[in-house]
Structures are given as C-alpha cells and as structure tokens.
PDB file of C-alpha atoms in Angstrom:
ATOM      1  CA  MET A 932      12.446  23.379 -15.689  1.00  0.00           C
ATOM      2  CA  ALA A 933      11.161  20.064 -16.123  1.00  0.00           C
ATOM      3  CA  LYS A 934       9.284  18.996 -19.194  1.00  0.00           C
ATOM      4  CA  ILE A 935       5.954  17.030 -19.380  1.00  0.00           C
ATOM      5  CA  LYS A 936       4.296  15.369 -22.238  1.00  0.00           C
ATOM      6  CA  ILE A 937       0.637  15.709 -22.513  1.00  0.00           C
ATOM      7  CA  THR A 938      -1.327  13.308 -24.680  1.00  0.00           C
ATOM      8  CA  LEU A 939      -5.143  13.472 -25.456  1.00  0.00           C
ATOM      9  CA  VAL A 940      -6.508  10.034 -24.521  1.00  0.00           C
ATOM     10  CA  ARG A 941     -10.350  10.663 -24.679  1.00  0.00           C
ATOM     11  CA  SER A 942     -12.453  12.397 -27.396  1.00  0.00           C
ATOM     12  CA  ARG A 943     -13.361  16.096 -26.635  1.00  0.00           C
ATOM     13  CA  ILE A 944     -16.886  15.596 -28.314  1.00  0.00           C
ATOM     14  CA  GLY A 945     -19.413  16.435 -25.328  1.00  0.00           C
ATOM     15  CA  SER A 946     -16.958  18.443 -23.424  1.00  0.00           C
ATOM     16  CA  ASP A 947     -17.654  21.977 -22.299  1.00  0.00           C
ATOM     17  CA  LYS A 948     -16.567  24.752 -24.816  1.00  0.00           C
ATOM     18  CA  ARG A 949     -14.066  26.074 -22.134  1.00  0.00           C
ATOM     19  CA  GLN A 950     -12.477  22.645 -22.011  1.00  0.00           C
ATOM     20  CA  VAL A 951     -12.421  22.425 -25.732  1.00  0.00           C
ATOM     21  CA  ALA A 952     -10.614  26.180 -25.712  1.00  0.00           C
ATOM     22  CA  THR A 953      -8.118  24.740 -23.162  1.00  0.00           C
ATOM     23  CA  LEU A 954      -7.288  21.694 -25.293  1.00  0.00           C
ATOM     24  CA  ASN A 955      -6.801  24.018 -28.227  1.00  0.00           C
ATOM     25  CA  ALA A 956      -4.559  26.376 -26.225  1.00  0.00           C
ATOM     26  CA  LEU A 957      -2.303  23.331 -25.158  1.00  0.00           C
ATOM     27  CA  GLY A 958      -2.251  22.438 -28.747  1.00  0.00           C
ATOM     28  CA  LEU A 959      -4.191  19.113 -28.627  1.00  0.00           C
ATOM     29  CA  GLY A 960      -6.536  18.480 -31.497  1.00  0.00           C
ATOM     30  CA  LYS A 961      -7.196  14.855 -32.221  1.00  0.00           C
ATOM     31  CA  VAL A 962      -7.195  11.755 -29.989  1.00  0.00           C
ATOM     32  CA  ASN A 963      -3.602  10.406 -29.362  1.00  0.00           C
ATOM     33  CA  SER A 964      -2.133  13.548 -30.142  1.00  0.00           C
ATOM     34  CA  SER A 965       0.875  14.624 -28.034  1.00  0.00           C
ATOM     35  CA  VAL A 966       2.600  17.956 -27.037  1.00  0.00           C
ATOM     36  CA  GLU A 967       5.449  18.815 -24.975  1.00  0.00           C
ATOM     37  CA  HIS A 968       5.542  21.875 -22.436  1.00  0.00           C
ATOM     38  CA  GLU A 969       7.668  23.137 -19.900  1.00  0.00           C
ATOM     39  CA  THR A 970       6.221  22.662 -16.653  1.00  0.00           C
ATOM     40  CA  SER A 971       4.800  25.820 -15.162  1.00  0.00           C
ATOM     41  CA  PRO A 972       1.713  26.867 -12.812  1.00  0.00           C
ATOM     42  CA  GLN A 973      -0.179  28.069 -16.091  1.00  0.00           C
ATOM     43  CA  ILE A 974       0.309  24.782 -17.855  1.00  0.00           C
ATOM     44  CA  MET A 975      -0.276  22.639 -14.926  1.00  0.00           C
ATOM     45  CA  GLY A 976      -3.647  24.774 -14.130  1.00  0.00           C
ATOM     46  CA  MET A 977      -4.565  23.971 -17.854  1.00  0.00           C
ATOM     47  CA  VAL A 978      -3.994  20.392 -17.420  1.00  0.00           C
ATOM     48  CA  ALA A 979      -6.034  20.278 -14.124  1.00  0.00           C
ATOM     49  CA  LYS A 980      -9.109  21.582 -15.813  1.00  0.00           C
ATOM     50  CA  VAL A 981      -8.936  18.737 -18.400  1.00  0.00           C
ATOM     51  CA  GLN A 982      -7.428  15.936 -16.494  1.00  0.00           C
ATOM     52  CA  HIS A 983     -10.080  13.584 -17.272  1.00  0.00           C
ATOM     53  CA  LEU A 984      -9.561  13.825 -21.005  1.00  0.00           C
ATOM     54  CA  VAL A 985      -5.401  13.755 -20.876  1.00  0.00           C
ATOM     55  CA  SER A 986      -2.638  11.861 -19.487  1.00  0.00           C
ATOM     56  CA  VAL A 987       0.695  13.463 -18.363  1.00  0.00           C
ATOM     57  CA  GLU A 988       4.113  11.840 -18.155  1.00  0.00           C
ATOM     58  CA  GLU A 989       7.438  13.674 -17.324  1.00  0.00           C
ATOM     59  CA  VAL A 990       9.962  13.830 -19.981  1.00  0.00           C
ATOM     60  CA  LYS A 991      13.690  13.390 -19.198  1.00  0.00           C
TER      61      LYS A 991
END
C-alpha cells in the first residue's frame, strides 16, 4: 500500500463540527501539523471531506 502525507494548511476555526471531528480522527490538530497514513478508501474519504483544509502528497 502507498503512504500519503496529510498536512493541515488552513485553520479549522469556523468549520463544521463534523469536519473538525474528521480532522481529529486523522490526527491533525494545529495548522502545519502533518501525519502519514496508508492509502485506503476510508482515509481517502476522510480527506475528501476536508480537502479545502488540507494538502496531500504521496510519500515514497
């Protein structure tokens, strides 16, 4: 499985509480925090819900 690096690039202040919960589930707290996850349909679905707040890059 490929790995992706997810970085929170915009503040979650003013976001819907479901989006904040999704960011918490991904492990993103503060702006510019990053996490690495295995690529899976569940993770990609979570990223799609908050795509306006995060950036995603593939890790080799």
